[in-house]
Coordinates of C-alpha atoms in Angstrom, one line a residue:
M25 CA 37.0 8.7 -2.6
S26 CA 36.1 10.6 0.3
C27 CA 36.2 8.5 4.1
A28 CA 32.7 7.9 4.3
G29 CA 33.0 5.8 1.2
T30 CA 35.6 3.5 2.1
P31 CA 34.8 -0.1 2.6
W32 CA 36.1 0.2 6.1
T33 CA 33.4 3.0 6.7
R34 CA 30.7 1.2 4.8
A35 CA 31.2 -2.5 6.7
A36 CA 31.4 -0.4 10.1
R37 CA 28.2 1.6 9.3
R38 CA 26.6 -1.7 8.3
S39 CA 27.5 -3.4 11.3
W40 CA 26.5 -0.5 13.6
E41 CA 22.7 -0.6 11.6
W42 CA 22.9 -4.5 12.2
F43 CA 23.0 -3.8 16.1
I44 CA 20.1 -1.0 15.5
P45 CA 17.6 -2.4 13.0
E46 CA 14.7 0.2 12.1
S47 CA 12.0 -2.5 12.3
K48 CA 12.8 -2.5 16.4
F49 CA 14.0 1.2 16.7
G50 CA 11.1 3.1 14.9
N51 CA 10.6 5.4 17.5
E52 CA 13.4 8.2 17.0
Q53 CA 14.0 8.8 20.8
A54 CA 14.6 4.9 21.1
R55 CA 16.8 5.3 18.0
I56 CA 19.0 8.0 19.8
R57 CA 19.1 6.0 23.4
A58 CA 20.1 2.9 21.2
N59 CA 23.0 4.8 19.7
R60 CA 24.1 5.7 23.1
V61 CA 24.4 2.7 24.7
L62 CA 26.3 1.6 21.9
S63 CA 28.6 4.1 21.9
F64 CA 29.2 3.2 25.4
C65 CA 29.6 -0.7 25.0
L66 CA 32.5 0.0 21.9
A67 CA 34.2 3.1 24.7
M68 CA 33.9 0.3 27.1
G69 CA 35.2 -2.3 24.8
F70 CA 38.5 0.2 24.1
W71 CA 38.6 0.6 27.6
V72 CA 38.9 -2.4 29.1
P73 CA 42.0 -4.2 27.6
V74 CA 44.0 -1.2 28.3
F75 CA 43.6 -1.2 31.8
V76 CA 43.6 -5.7 31.6
A77 CA 47.5 -4.8 31.0
V78 CA 47.7 -2.2 33.3
Y79 CA 46.6 -4.5 36.1
H80 CA 48.6 -7.1 34.3
V81 CA 51.9 -5.2 34.7
L82 CA 51.3 -4.3 38.3
D83 CA 50.9 -7.9 39.1
Q84 CA 47.4 -7.8 40.3
P85 CA 46.0 -11.3 38.7
R86 CA 42.6 -10.9 40.6
A87 CA 41.9 -7.5 39.0
V88 CA 42.6 -8.9 35.5
Q89 CA 40.3 -11.8 36.2
I90 CA 37.4 -9.3 37.2
L91 CA 37.9 -7.2 34.1
V92 CA 38.2 -10.1 31.5
V93 CA 34.6 -11.4 33.0
G94 CA 33.3 -8.0 32.8
G95 CA 35.0 -7.5 29.3
T96 CA 33.3 -10.9 28.9
L97 CA 29.5 -10.1 30.1
L98 CA 29.6 -6.7 28.1
T99 CA 30.0 -7.8 24.8
G100 CA 26.0 -9.5 25.6
I101 CA 24.5 -6.1 26.0
P102 CA 24.5 -4.9 22.6
L103 CA 23.4 -8.5 21.1
L104 CA 20.7 -8.1 23.7
L105 CA 19.5 -4.5 22.9
R106 CA 19.2 -6.1 19.1
A107 CA 17.3 -8.6 20.3
T108 CA 14.6 -7.2 22.4
G109 CA 14.8 -3.3 21.2
C110 CA 15.0 -2.2 24.7
P111 CA 17.4 0.9 24.8
R112 CA 16.6 1.7 28.5
L113 CA 16.8 -1.9 29.8
C114 CA 20.2 -2.3 28.3
A115 CA 21.6 1.1 29.4
N116 CA 20.4 0.3 33.1
L117 CA 22.4 -3.4 32.6
L118 CA 25.6 -1.5 31.4
V119 CA 26.0 0.7 34.3
A120 CA 24.7 -1.8 36.5
L121 CA 27.6 -4.0 35.0
A122 CA 30.6 -0.6 35.1
A123 CA 29.3 -0.6 39.1
S124 CA 29.4 -3.9 39.6
V125 CA 33.3 -4.0 37.9
Y126 CA 34.4 -1.1 40.1
T127 CA 33.0 -2.6 43.4
A128 CA 34.7 -5.9 43.0
L129 CA 38.2 -4.2 41.8
A130 CA 37.5 -2.2 44.9
L131 CA 37.4 -5.3 47.1
V132 CA 40.4 -6.9 45.7
T133 CA 42.5 -3.7 45.5
G134 CA 42.1 -1.7 49.1
G135 CA 38.2 -0.9 49.2
P136 CA 37.3 3.1 49.5
T137 CA 41.0 3.9 49.1
A138 CA 41.3 1.6 46.1
P139 CA 42.3 3.6 43.0
V140 CA 38.9 2.7 41.4
G141 CA 37.4 4.4 44.6
Q142 CA 37.5 8.0 42.0
W143 CA 36.0 6.2 39.4
Y144 CA 32.3 5.8 40.6
V145 CA 32.1 9.4 39.9
S146 CA 31.7 8.2 36.2
L147 CA 28.5 5.9 37.1
P148 CA 25.7 8.8 37.7
V149 CA 27.0 10.7 34.6
I150 CA 27.0 7.2 31.8
A151 CA 23.4 6.7 33.8
F152 CA 22.0 10.5 32.7
L153 CA 23.3 9.8 29.2
V154 CA 22.4 6.4 28.3
A155 CA 19.5 6.1 30.7
G156 CA 18.2 9.4 31.3
L157 CA 17.8 12.0 34.2
R158 CA 15.3 9.4 36.2
W159 CA 17.5 6.5 36.1
G160 CA 20.6 9.0 36.5
I161 CA 19.1 9.9 40.0
V162 CA 18.4 6.7 40.8
W163 CA 22.0 5.5 39.8
T164 CA 23.3 8.4 42.0
A165 CA 21.9 7.3 44.9
L166 CA 23.1 3.8 44.5
T167 CA 26.3 5.1 44.0
L168 CA 26.6 7.2 47.0
A169 CA 25.0 4.3 49.1
G170 CA 27.8 1.9 47.4
V171 CA 30.7 4.2 49.0
S172 CA 29.3 4.5 52.0
V173 CA 28.7 1.1 52.8
L174 CA 32.6 0.3 51.7
F175 CA 33.5 3.5 54.1
G176 CA 31.2 1.9 57.1
A177 CA 32.8 -1.5 56.6
R178 CA 36.3 -0.3 56.9
E179 CA 34.8 1.7 59.9
F180 CA 33.8 -1.6 61.3
G181 CA 36.8 -3.5 61.3
W182 CA 36.5 -5.2 57.3
H183 CA 40.0 -5.9 56.3
F184 CA 40.3 -5.0 52.7
A185 CA 43.5 -6.1 50.4
E186 CA 45.9 -4.1 49.4
V187 CA 47.3 -2.6 45.9
G188 CA 51.0 -3.9 46.0
V189 CA 52.4 -0.7 44.5
S190 CA 53.9 2.6 44.9
P191 CA 51.8 5.9 46.2
G192 CA 52.8 7.0 43.1
G193 CA 51.9 3.7 40.9
Q194 CA 48.6 4.1 43.0
R195 CA 47.5 7.8 41.8
F196 CA 48.8 6.6 38.6
L197 CA 45.9 4.6 38.3
E198 CA 43.5 6.6 39.9
W199 CA 43.6 9.4 37.7
S200 CA 44.6 7.7 34.5
G201 CA 41.6 5.6 35.1
L202 CA 39.6 8.7 35.8
A203 CA 40.9 10.7 33.0
G204 CA 40.4 8.0 30.5
I205 CA 36.7 7.4 31.8
V206 CA 36.3 11.3 31.6
A207 CA 37.7 11.3 28.2
C208 CA 35.7 8.8 27.1
I209 CA 32.8 10.3 28.1
A210 CA 33.6 13.4 26.6
A211 CA 34.4 11.7 22.9
L212 CA 30.9 10.1 22.9
T213 CA 29.1 13.4 24.3
M214 CA 30.5 15.0 20.4
V215 CA 29.9 11.4 19.2
F216 CA 26.1 11.7 20.7
K217 CA 25.9 15.5 19.5
V218 CA 26.6 14.7 16.0
I219 CA 24.4 11.4 15.9
E220 CA 21.3 13.3 17.6
R221 CA 22.0 16.2 14.9
R222 CA 21.6 13.7 12.3
Y223 CA 19.0 12.3 13.1
K224 CA 17.1 16.2 13.6
A225 CA 18.2 16.1 9.8
V226 CA 16.6 13.2 9.0
L227 CA 13.6 14.4 10.7
K228 CA 13.7 18.0 9.1
L229 CA 13.9 16.0 5.8
A230 CA 11.2 13.6 6.6
L231 CA 8.9 16.7 8.1
V232 CA 9.2 18.6 5.1
R233 CA 8.2 15.6 2.6
A234 CA 5.3 14.7 4.7
E235 CA 4.3 18.6 4.2
A236 CA 4.7 18.3 1.0
A237 CA 2.8 15.0 0.6
D238 CA 0.2 16.8 2.6
R239 CA -0.3 19.4 0.3
A240 CA 0.0 16.9 -2.7
K241 CA -3.0 15.0 -0.9
S242 CA -4.7 18.7 -0.1
E243 CA -4.6 19.7 -3.7
F244 CA -5.7 16.2 -4.7
L245 CA -8.4 16.3 -2.4
A246 CA -9.8 19.6 -4.0
N247 CA -9.4 18.3 -7.6
M248 CA -11.3 14.9 -6.2
S249 CA -14.1 16.9 -5.0
H250 CA -14.3 19.4 -7.8
E251 CA -14.5 16.2 -10.3
I252 CA -17.2 14.4 -8.3
R253 CA -19.2 17.8 -8.0
T254 CA -19.2 18.7 -11.5
P255 CA -21.1 15.4 -12.8
L256 CA -23.1 15.0 -9.9
T257 CA -24.1 19.2 -10.5
A258 CA -25.4 17.6 -14.2
I259 CA -26.8 14.6 -13.1
L260 CA -28.7 16.3 -10.1
G261 CA -29.6 19.3 -12.4
F262 CA -30.8 17.3 -15.1
T263 CA -33.2 15.1 -13.3
E264 CA -34.8 18.0 -11.6
L265 CA -35.8 19.0 -15.3
L266 CA -36.8 15.6 -15.6
L267 CA -39.6 16.1 -12.8
E268 CA -40.4 19.2 -14.2
G269 CA -41.4 18.0 -17.4
R270 CA -44.8 19.3 -17.1
K271 CA -43.9 22.6 -17.4
P272 CA -44.3 24.4 -20.8
A273 CA -41.1 24.0 -22.6
E274 CA -39.6 28.0 -22.5
E275 CA -39.7 27.3 -18.7
T276 CA -37.5 23.8 -18.7
G277 CA -35.2 25.5 -21.3
R278 CA -36.3 23.5 -24.0
I279 CA -34.4 20.4 -22.6
V280 CA -35.0 17.2 -24.4
P281 CA -35.6 14.4 -22.1
A282 CA -33.8 12.0 -24.2
D283 CA -30.7 14.2 -24.3
A284 CA -31.1 15.0 -20.5
L285 CA -30.8 10.9 -19.9
R286 CA -27.4 10.9 -22.2
T287 CA -26.1 13.6 -20.0
I288 CA -27.2 11.5 -16.4
H289 CA -26.2 8.5 -18.0
K290 CA -22.6 10.2 -19.1
N291 CA -22.1 12.2 -16.1
G292 CA -22.6 8.8 -14.2
Q293 CA -20.1 6.7 -16.1
H294 CA -17.7 9.6 -15.2
L295 CA -18.2 9.4 -11.5
L296 CA -17.9 5.5 -11.5
Q297 CA -14.6 5.7 -13.5
I298 CA -13.3 8.2 -10.5
I299 CA -14.5 5.7 -8.0
N300 CA -12.7 2.7 -10.4
D301 CA -9.2 4.4 -10.4
V302 CA -9.2 5.2 -6.8
L303 CA -9.9 1.9 -5.6
D304 CA -7.6 0.4 -8.2
L305 CA -4.6 2.4 -6.6
S306 CA -5.9 1.3 -2.9
K307 CA -5.6 -2.2 -4.6
I308 CA -2.2 -1.6 -6.1
E309 CA -0.9 -0.2 -2.7
A310 CA -2.1 -3.2 -0.6
G311 CA -0.6 -5.7 -3.1
M312 CA -4.0 -7.0 -3.5
L313 CA -4.6 -6.5 -7.3
V314 CA -3.8 -9.7 -9.1
V315 CA -3.2 -9.7 -12.9
E316 CA -3.8 -12.4 -15.1
R317 CA -2.0 -14.3 -17.7
I318 CA -3.5 -15.2 -21.0
W319 CA -3.2 -15.5 -24.3
A320 CA -4.9 -12.0 -26.1
S321 CA -4.4 -10.2 -29.8
P322 CA -2.4 -6.7 -29.9
R323 CA -3.8 -6.0 -32.5
Q324 CA -7.3 -6.3 -31.1
L325 CA -6.7 -4.6 -28.2
V326 CA -5.3 -1.6 -29.7
E327 CA -8.5 -1.7 -32.5
D328 CA -11.1 -2.0 -29.2
V329 CA -9.4 1.3 -27.8
V330 CA -9.6 2.9 -31.2
S331 CA -13.5 2.3 -31.6
L332 CA -14.0 3.4 -27.8
M333 CA -11.8 6.4 -28.5
Q334 CA -12.8 7.6 -31.8
V335 CA -16.1 9.3 -30.3
R336 CA -14.1 11.7 -28.0
A337 CA -11.5 12.1 -30.9
V338 CA -14.5 13.3 -33.7
E339 CA -16.1 15.5 -30.9
K340 CA -12.6 17.4 -30.7
G341 CA -12.1 17.6 -34.3
L342 CA -8.8 15.6 -33.7
R343 CA -7.8 12.2 -36.1
L344 CA -7.4 9.3 -34.2
E345 CA -4.9 7.3 -36.2
C346 CA -2.9 3.6 -35.6
S347 CA -0.7 1.8 -37.6
M348 CA 0.8 -2.1 -37.1
G349 CA 4.4 -2.7 -37.7
E350 CA 5.3 -5.9 -39.5
G351 CA 5.9 -9.2 -37.6
L352 CA 3.5 -8.3 -34.8
P353 CA 2.3 -11.3 -33.0
D354 CA -0.8 -12.7 -33.5
A355 CA -1.2 -13.1 -29.6
I356 CA 1.0 -12.3 -26.9
E357 CA 0.5 -13.8 -23.0
T358 CA -0.5 -10.3 -20.9
D359 CA -3.7 -9.4 -19.0
P360 CA -5.4 -8.1 -21.8
T361 CA -8.3 -6.1 -19.6
R362 CA -5.0 -4.2 -17.4
L363 CA -3.3 -3.6 -20.4
R364 CA -6.4 -2.5 -22.6
Q365 CA -6.8 -0.2 -19.3
V366 CA -3.6 1.1 -19.9
L367 CA -3.6 1.9 -23.3
W368 CA -7.2 3.5 -22.7
N369 CA -5.7 5.5 -20.1
I370 CA -2.7 6.8 -22.3
V371 CA -4.8 7.7 -25.4
G372 CA -7.8 9.4 -22.9
N373 CA -5.0 11.5 -22.3
A374 CA -3.4 12.4 -25.6
I375 CA -7.3 13.7 -26.6
K376 CA -7.7 15.3 -23.7
F377 CA -4.7 17.7 -23.9
T378 CA -4.5 17.6 -27.6
E379 CA -6.6 20.8 -29.4
T380 CA -5.9 20.8 -33.0
G381 CA -3.9 17.8 -34.9
R382 CA -3.6 14.3 -34.6
V383 CA -3.3 11.1 -32.0
N384 CA -1.4 8.3 -33.0
I385 CA -1.1 5.1 -31.7
A386 CA 1.6 2.7 -33.8
T387 CA 2.3 -0.9 -32.6
R388 CA 5.6 -2.8 -32.8
W389 CA 7.3 -6.1 -32.9
I390 CA 10.9 -5.5 -31.7
G391 CA 12.6 -8.9 -32.3
L392 CA 12.3 -12.5 -34.7
P393 CA 9.1 -14.7 -35.2
G394 CA 9.5 -17.5 -32.6
E395 CA 11.7 -15.6 -30.2
L396 CA 11.1 -13.9 -26.9
G397 CA 11.0 -10.1 -27.3
A398 CA 9.4 -6.8 -26.8
V399 CA 5.7 -5.4 -28.0
E400 CA 5.5 -1.5 -28.1
F401 CA 2.8 0.9 -28.4
E402 CA 3.8 4.2 -29.2
V403 CA 1.1 6.8 -28.5
S404 CA 2.1 10.3 -29.4
D405 CA 0.1 13.8 -29.9
T406 CA 0.1 17.0 -31.2
G407 CA -0.7 18.4 -27.8
I408 CA 0.1 21.0 -25.3
G409 CA 3.5 19.1 -24.1
I410 CA 4.9 18.6 -20.9
S411 CA 7.9 20.8 -19.5
A412 CA 11.2 18.6 -18.3
D413 CA 10.6 19.6 -14.8
E414 CA 7.1 18.3 -15.0
L415 CA 8.1 15.4 -16.5
S416 CA 9.4 14.0 -12.7
R417 CA 5.9 14.3 -11.0
L418 CA 3.9 12.8 -14.3
F419 CA 3.8 8.8 -12.6
Q420 CA 3.7 9.9 -9.6
P421 CA -0.4 9.7 -7.7
F422 CA -2.3 12.6 -6.5
S423 CA -0.6 15.0 -9.3
Q424 CA -0.9 16.4 -12.6
A425 CA 1.7 18.4 -14.4
D426 CA 0.4 21.3 -12.5
T427 CA -2.4 22.7 -11.0
S428 CA -3.5 24.9 -14.0
T429 CA -3.5 21.7 -16.0
A430 CA -6.0 20.4 -13.1
R431 CA -8.1 23.4 -13.3
R432 CA -8.3 23.6 -17.4
Y433 CA -8.5 20.4 -18.3
G434 CA -9.7 18.5 -15.3
G435 CA -8.9 15.0 -14.3
T436 CA -8.0 13.4 -11.1
G437 CA -4.3 12.9 -11.5
L438 CA -4.6 9.1 -11.3
G439 CA -4.4 7.7 -14.7
L440 CA -0.4 7.2 -15.2
A441 CA 0.3 6.6 -11.5
I442 CA -2.2 3.7 -12.2
S443 CA -0.5 3.2 -15.6
S444 CA 3.2 3.3 -14.6
R445 CA 2.2 0.5 -11.5
L446 CA 0.0 -1.8 -14.1
M447 CA 2.8 -1.8 -16.1
E448 CA 5.8 -3.0 -13.7
M449 CA 3.2 -5.6 -12.4
L450 CA 2.9 -6.7 -16.2
G451 CA 6.3 -6.6 -16.5
G452 CA 6.8 -3.7 -18.9
S453 CA 7.2 -0.3 -18.8
I454 CA 6.1 3.2 -19.5
S455 CA 8.3 6.3 -20.8
V456 CA 7.5 10.0 -22.6
V457 CA 9.3 12.2 -24.5
S458 CA 7.6 15.8 -24.6
E459 CA 8.3 19.3 -26.1
P460 CA 6.0 22.0 -24.3
G461 CA 3.8 23.3 -27.3
I462 CA 4.9 20.5 -29.7
G463 CA 3.5 17.2 -28.4
S464 CA 4.2 14.2 -26.4
R465 CA 5.1 10.7 -27.1
F466 CA 4.0 8.0 -24.5
S467 CA 5.9 4.6 -25.1
I468 CA 4.3 1.5 -23.2
R469 CA 6.8 -1.5 -23.6
L470 CA 5.7 -5.2 -22.8
S471 CA 9.3 -6.9 -22.6
G472 CA 10.0 -10.9 -22.3
V473 CA 6.6 -11.8 -23.7
Q474 CA 5.6 -15.4 -24.6
T475 CA 4.2 -14.6 -28.3
R476 CA 1.9 -16.9 -30.9
F477 CA 2.5 -16.6 -34.6
R478 CA 0.5 -17.3 -37.9
N479 CA -2.2 -18.5 -35.5
R480 CA -5.0 -15.7 -35.6
E481 CA -7.2 -17.9 -33.6
L482 CA -5.3 -18.5 -30.5
W483 CA -6.3 -15.6 -28.5
R484 CA -9.8 -16.5 -29.3
A485 CA -9.5 -19.7 -27.6
N486 CA -9.0 -18.6 -24.4
A487 CA -12.0 -19.2 -22.3
N488 CA -11.1 -15.8 -20.2
S489 CA -10.7 -14.0 -23.1
E490 CA -12.2 -10.1 -22.1
E491 CA -12.5 -9.3 -26.1
S492 CA -16.8 -10.7 -25.8
Q493 CA -17.2 -9.0 -22.8
S494 CA -16.5 -5.1 -24.0
A495 CA -18.4 -5.8 -26.9
A496 CA -21.1 -7.2 -25.4
S497 CA -20.6 -3.8 -22.8
A498 CA -20.6 -1.7 -26.0
S499 CA -23.9 -3.0 -27.6
D500 CA -25.8 -2.9 -24.2
S501 CA -29.0 -2.2 -26.1
R502 CA -28.6 -5.4 -27.9
T503 CA -27.5 -7.6 -25.7
G504 CA -29.8 -6.2 -23.2
S505 CA -33.1 -6.9 -25.3
S506 CA -32.1 -10.8 -25.4
A507 CA -31.4 -10.8 -21.9
N508 CA -34.2 -9.4 -20.9
A509 CA -36.4 -12.3 -22.5
S510 CA -34.7 -15.1 -21.1
L511 CA -35.8 -14.8 -17.4
A512 CA -39.3 -15.7 -18.1
G513 CA -40.5 -17.8 -15.5
C514 CA -38.0 -17.2 -12.6
R515 CA -39.1 -17.0 -9.5
I516 CA -36.8 -14.2 -7.4
L517 CA -36.3 -13.0 -4.3
L518 CA -35.1 -9.9 -3.8
A519 CA -33.4 -8.6 -0.4
E520 CA -32.6 -4.9 -0.6
D521 CA -32.9 -2.2 1.8
G522 CA -32.7 0.8 -0.5
P523 CA -36.1 1.6 -2.1
A524 CA -34.5 3.3 -5.2
N525 CA -32.2 0.4 -5.6
Q526 CA -35.4 -2.3 -5.0
R527 CA -37.4 -0.1 -7.8
L528 CA -34.5 -0.1 -10.6
V529 CA -33.7 -3.9 -10.0
N530 CA -37.4 -5.2 -9.5
H531 CA -37.9 -3.0 -12.8
L532 CA -35.2 -4.6 -14.7
L533 CA -36.4 -8.4 -13.4
T534 CA -40.2 -8.0 -14.3
R535 CA -39.5 -6.5 -17.7
A536 CA -37.6 -9.1 -18.3
G537 CA -40.3 -11.7 -17.3
A538 CA -38.9 -13.1 -14.0
E539 CA -41.6 -13.0 -11.2
T540 CA -40.5 -11.1 -7.6
A541 CA -40.6 -11.0 -4.7
I542 CA -39.2 -8.2 -2.4
A543 CA -37.6 -8.6 1.0
D544 CA -36.6 -5.2 3.2
N545 CA -33.8 -7.0 5.1
G546 CA -32.0 -10.5 5.7
Q547 CA -34.1 -11.3 8.6
I548 CA -37.6 -11.0 6.2
A549 CA -35.5 -12.9 3.4
L550 CA -34.8 -15.5 5.8
E551 CA -38.1 -15.9 6.6
M552 CA -39.5 -16.1 3.1
A553 CA -37.0 -18.6 1.8
L554 CA -37.8 -20.9 4.3
S555 CA -41.4 -20.3 3.8
A556 CA -41.4 -20.8 0.4
W557 CA -39.1 -23.8 0.7
R558 CA -40.6 -25.7 3.1
A559 CA -44.0 -24.9 1.2
G560 CA -43.0 -26.6 -1.8
S561 CA -42.5 -23.6 -3.9
P562 CA -39.1 -22.2 -3.5
F563 CA -37.5 -19.5 -4.8
D564 CA -35.4 -20.3 -8.5
V565 CA -32.9 -17.4 -7.1
I566 CA -32.4 -15.1 -4.2
L567 CA -30.4 -11.6 -5.0
M568 CA -28.8 -10.9 -1.7
D569 CA -27.5 -7.3 -0.8
V570 CA -24.7 -7.8 1.9
Q571 CA -25.4 -4.5 3.9
M572 CA -29.3 -4.5 5.4
P573 CA -30.1 -3.4 8.6
V574 CA -31.8 -6.2 11.4
L575 CA -29.8 -9.4 9.7
G576 CA -26.9 -8.7 7.1
G577 CA -26.9 -10.2 3.6
C578 CA -23.9 -12.9 4.4
E579 CA -25.2 -13.7 8.1
A580 CA -28.9 -14.4 6.3
T581 CA -27.2 -16.8 3.7
E582 CA -25.2 -18.7 6.3
Q583 CA -28.5 -19.1 8.5
L584 CA -30.0 -20.3 5.3
R585 CA -27.4 -23.1 4.9
S586 CA -27.3 -23.9 8.2
R587 CA -30.9 -25.2 7.7
G588 CA -30.0 -27.1 4.6
Y589 CA -31.5 -24.7 2.2
M590 CA -29.3 -25.2 -1.1
R591 CA -31.2 -22.9 -3.7
P592 CA -29.1 -20.3 -5.4
V593 CA -28.4 -17.4 -3.7
I594 CA -26.2 -14.3 -5.5
A595 CA -24.8 -11.4 -3.8
L596 CA -25.2 -7.9 -4.6
T597 CA -22.4 -5.5 -3.0
A598 CA -20.7 -1.9 -3.2
H599 CA -18.0 -3.6 -2.0
V600 CA -15.1 -4.3 -4.6
L601 CA -12.0 -5.7 -2.9
K602 CA -11.4 -9.4 -3.7
T603 CA -11.4 -10.1 0.0
D604 CA -15.1 -9.0 0.3
H605 CA -15.9 -11.0 -2.1
E606 CA -14.6 -14.3 -1.2
K607 CA -16.3 -13.3 2.6
C608 CA -20.0 -13.3 0.1
L609 CA -18.4 -17.1 -0.9
A610 CA -17.6 -18.4 2.2
A611 CA -21.0 -17.3 3.7
G612 CA -22.5 -19.6 1.3
C613 CA -23.4 -17.1 -1.5
D614 CA -23.1 -19.0 -5.1
D615 CA -21.8 -16.2 -6.7
V616 CA -21.4 -12.3 -6.7
C617 CA -23.0 -8.7 -8.7
T618 CA -21.0 -5.5 -8.0
K619 CA -22.8 -2.0 -7.7
P620 CA -23.9 0.0 -9.8
I621 CA -25.9 -3.0 -11.1
D622 CA -25.0 -4.1 -14.9
R623 CA -27.5 -5.3 -16.5
V624 CA -26.2 -7.9 -18.8
A625 CA -23.9 -9.2 -16.3
L626 CA -26.4 -9.6 -13.8
F627 CA -28.5 -11.3 -16.2
Q628 CA -26.0 -13.6 -17.2
T629 CA -25.0 -14.4 -13.6
I630 CA -29.1 -15.5 -12.9
Q631 CA -29.1 -17.6 -16.0
R632 CA -25.7 -19.5 -15.5
Q633 CA -26.8 -20.0 -11.7
W634 CA -30.5 -20.7 -12.5
R635 CA -29.6 -23.2 -15.5
A636 CA -27.2 -24.8 -13.2
A637 CA -29.5 -25.4 -10.5
R638 CA -32.4 -26.8 -12.8
T639 CA -29.7 -29.2 -14.5
G640 CA -28.5 -30.8 -11.0
L641 CA -25.0 -28.8 -11.3
T642 CA -25.4 -26.8 -7.9
R643 CA -26.4 -28.0 -4.2
V644 CA -29.0 -30.4 -4.1
V645 CA -32.8 -29.0 -2.3
H646 CA -33.6 -31.3 0.3
P647 CA -36.5 -29.2 2.9
A648 CA -35.8 -29.2 6.5

């Protein structure tokens, strides 16, 4: 074992780092200066006991007392350094303490002719090394002034105590003390060089890593620009073709409107997925993503993913297969939304990077029924595979296996990074085995999960189950029609400043049978709501956009509530962070719907708030 790895050196390193914590010395220059102060304190800690012994042998009790007091005060400087994080202050206190000890020793051992007289030379040197050039000059001037005062006092008749030692002993004190100080300074200078060399190496490594991270971010931004501009090109292009609908078919390339709309919708969904991935990663990095713990069926989760991905597999001529192992629990306690997202990412990648063959999802239970165990989802493919070098970067954000992969297959490189972080939050892990040209096998394992066996209805009993929501989204046309018919008779005030969103939401609401009024900003919405309320015909629901000119949605809602308005207010916002939604609720909104508008979710929220107001389950209306 090397010396650097012995218990003594490890303990010394920990002790040293305790006095200079990174939390208080983030600036590298301050950290170097703090190391110098601590080094000089350590050197003086060795020097003081030596000369305590020397003066004791020479029978100089007052000098011994001065050195003991100075050594005691010296121990407080490292503690002050840790407490304040101010190395320059501690450096000046260190030089001041040394100057005070020298002067006190001079006063009791002969004044300007005392053995310590030559020690004053060390004060400017110490000051330059630990306090910097400016303070070094200051202490040089103070040292010269102090020595001059001693000589002046002797010239004016001041009598100093004499050292009762022989001339040889006095010279020994002078030169041994000076030699000891010079040796300490020389040794510490070398230590400083080593420390600074180490920090320069650390800074160089940090610079290399920062440059690598910067290149990765630049590649990611270039890739993200491509990913965003590609669907936008399709959306804008097909929209222009639809606007040219009156031209002859041969001029428009015989584009069928239904096909154009499907293309626009598909590319819009792709853009939304990119935005969701970026937001998910930012929430994970900020520690703001919360996972649930509810009962869900692993069998149903896999079947949901297969049903969503089957179309992609068929389009590429691939076989998408799944198998369920024996003893699989009927229900596990997890977050079904996030686990489904992980499976969706892994299976989607397998399909993307497989040209021919199959993609298989094998689900198995590892353990005994009724005990804690592990659920493993294994996704294997016959795709392009991943090399050993590329595997090390696979789960890092803003990166893909290599840049050629992004150019050929597309994608942002966020899916696997998000999946890895989500599995950590769920208490699981993702591992991969791959061989270029043969295929890849991803293992998604949830360990130590609570399970339920032989009761297939348990997971459905959970009121917050996400399976019904995914089914509703998958059959939008069927559920949408039922939602459309359910807003008849509902009077809605739409506060929205964007003309396009005004037209879209107003169209959806009126087609659903609602009676709508539109306000271009929060101030107009406030006045219209109060006017209708005081006239005895209040709006049943207010849809309040959060960001509007003149008066924002949250501010308008706060003013409505302050005046006693208690009818339902639903916030519309493009902000999806939990803190943004909490801000809307704190302002007095009853619920929040996010943009882009999900028609089914919007109608369900309106129905819920409208029904609650009619049945007296929400705020009571008493016009002011």
